[in-house]
Amino acid sequence: MSYLNNQFDIIIVGAGHAGCEAALACAKLGTKVLLCTLNVDNIALQPCNPAVGGPAKSTLVREIDALGGVMGEVTDATYLQLKILNSSKGPAVRALRAQSDKAEYTRYMRNLIESNENIYLKQCCITELKVENDKIVGAVDEFGIEYKANAVVLTTGTSLEGRIFVGLRSYSAGRLGEKAAIGLSDSLNKLGIQTKKLKTGTPARVDKRTIDYSKMTIQPGDEELSFFSFKPDRPIRKTYPCYLTRTTEETHAIIKANLDKSPMYQGLIHGVGPRYCPSIEDKIVRFASNPSHHIFIEPEGLGTYETYIQGFSTSLPADVQVKMIRSLPGLEKAHIVKPAYAVEYDYVPAVQTTHALMSKKIKGLFFGGQINGTSGYEEAAAQGLIAGINAFNYVNGSEMLELSRSSSYTGTLIDDLVTKDIQDPYRMLTSRSEYRLLLRQDNADERLTPIGHKIGLIDDMQYERFNEKQRLIKEEKERLETVKITADEATNEILAKYNEHIDRGMRASELLKRPNITYKVLKELDDSTQNRNLSKEVFEQVEVIVKYDGYIKRQEEQVQQAGKLEKFKIPENIDYSQIEHISSETKEKLAKIQPKTLAQAARIGGVKPADISILMVMLDKNTIARK
Ligand SMILES: Cc1cc2nc3c(=O)[nH]c(=O)nc-3n(C[C@H](O)[C@H](O)[C@H](O)COP(=O)(O)OP(=O)(O)OC[C@H]3O[C@@H](n4cnc5c(N)ncnc54)[C@H](O)[C@@H]3O)c2cc1C
């Protein structure tokens, strides 16, 4: 490792989830990277929930993996629990979630960073960007040291001008125990790049030894494990349960009596908080009729007693927090290790960047992660990977990678960020995609691994494995179309166990379309299927493709139709208040803006793709309400 005159190819500012993906991608592709971060002991820190995945987010992790990123691998190597959520529901919403060992996660990622010869890790605070002729040429740290590079990727998380609030007390910090990054926002503003404020919050951490788990409901993980990464040989680790408790009347009373001590309710925080991850005081005020809320008690790691209180994020004062926590069953004697807090920070509205995540104003300046207005590790990592790949492409004069909405949640996320003026921290949800049956966690490799291989982040061995898997899926799907299931007594005896019956013989693929029939049932019914010995990944995907064939084909047609949205005219006299199944937020925005075409409606911030699908169907059938 060596460098002269502080000259690098690419500077990455921030070694969080976005910055690590960006740095590793650039380094794997062969560029020399300076990775600056405020504290090298906090690499890829999970400052909130030590968990990865969940609805839509799990698909993002698989997409990162399919493109050649590392989040899936790190999660698979450091889990405390793995669980498929919504396992009884359709494949579009099925989602893998991991409880992570926070310290191990950080250590594993640090090892990946430090073992890469092309990455120069440095603890420093970048305070200024250097620009010449509207092109980035470098960055300067707090000590005035200048680093030169042809591209800079900003992944600053919640640090920019960060301010922590615990009750009515506040101080400058990006997250608990880490200073704020002061100066960089100013430098951005001077370059004509606008910054705005957002807010997020996290619950208290409690000492495990002071928790009475016998008063809670145990929440075990899955026994048969699924993993995030498509790579083979994932480590099998011992798993640990989470627990469930709930808020009580006393909790609600304490919170209501102390709302005047909330910095949010006192107007001290101006940034908008995450809509889908509200604080407990927000939940109690907004859903006043709900007598109780679920609270999950989750381990933070094997080497610590710190325990996470999920669903209990608050910015009320520290003494009130003690009373609130001790009002929860099982936490009557809880000792708080770290208080809950809210943090307000600067972000850069992503309408100022291109789909490649490059600034529209300054060439070579890229943004990824929470700085773009998102919330969540997975959202950050996905953007960091794309920003990193494109910083490499920019430096090398190659074509930018811009993923379409129909290719991925990653493409959907970026398209939403750069086309809609996001007002609150953006979290990925399945409802944000109009193609969610095509964008499943099980087929992320089919959608993106050829791209990852073309870029150079997926090596030949992994690509060969991927091609072999696709071959097996295709072969098995075609084979099931030839296997006949006879309607005899033995068959119906097995089918009766699954509340099914057949009166006539049928192909295995036809039978598999029935809701109660899985590939495993076909194995019981048919010896040739029993003898196939296919991996779980292969037969599960065959099952989804066969079962949802009709829906998948319909969504593929929708992809074709998407280009036609511009031609879809909306009559002027629509009564949006009468339309069912769309949110009141969407109704208000449509009524106010009165879009002329469906494409225009789709671009309005806050209008979800699922709303557009509903409008399209209604316009198509001419069943839309008019004034
Ligand atoms: C209090 C809190 C609550 C949260 N709550 C939730 C939640 O409820 N749900 C959820 O999904 N997500 C939550 N998150 C968000 C989640 O942590 C982030 O979305 C995610 O970590 C963002 O990843 P990132 O890579 O963009 O930034 P981060 O992981 O924050 O990493 C940013 C990195 O940049 C470095 N840095 C910043 N500025 C500079 C600079 N000028 N020079 C050098 N280095 C710099 C920092 O040291 C840090 O390492 C919360 C975060 C916090 C802090």
GROMACS .gro file of C-alpha atoms in nm, residues 163-171 258-269 281 315-321 340 342:
model
   31
  163ARG     CA    1  -2.787   1.751   1.730
  164ILE     CA    2  -2.900   1.498   1.990
  165PHE     CA    3  -3.208   1.560   2.206
  166VAL     CA    4  -3.293   1.389   2.535
  167GLY     CA    5  -3.594   1.574   2.667
  168LEU     CA    6  -3.539   1.947   2.652
  169ARG     CA    7  -3.160   1.907   2.672
  170SER     CA    8  -2.963   1.896   2.349
  171TYR     CA    9  -2.602   1.891   2.235
  258ASN     CA   10  -4.482   1.436   3.022
  259LEU     CA   11  -4.552   1.543   2.664
  260ASP     CA   12  -4.461   1.900   2.757
  261LYS     CA   13  -4.104   1.775   2.810
  262SER     CA   14  -4.077   1.638   2.455
  263PRO     CA   15  -3.851   1.841   2.223
  264MET     CA   16  -4.081   1.742   1.935
  265TYR     CA   17  -4.395   1.870   2.104
  266GLN     CA   18  -4.214   2.182   2.225
  267GLY     CA   19  -4.106   2.265   1.870
  268LEU     CA   20  -3.732   2.236   1.944
  269ILE     CA   21  -3.686   1.983   1.664
  281GLU     CA   22  -4.513   0.926   2.229
  315SER     CA   23  -3.701   1.176   2.304
  316LEU     CA   24  -3.857   1.230   2.648
  317PRO     CA   25  -3.619   1.316   2.938
  318ALA     CA   26  -3.393   1.048   3.089
  319ASP     CA   27  -3.579   1.038   3.426
  320VAL     CA   28  -3.915   0.997   3.250
  321GLN     CA   29  -3.764   0.716   3.039
  340ALA     CA   30  -3.323   0.683   2.417
  342ALA     CA   31  -3.363   1.179   1.898
   0.00000   0.00000   0.00000
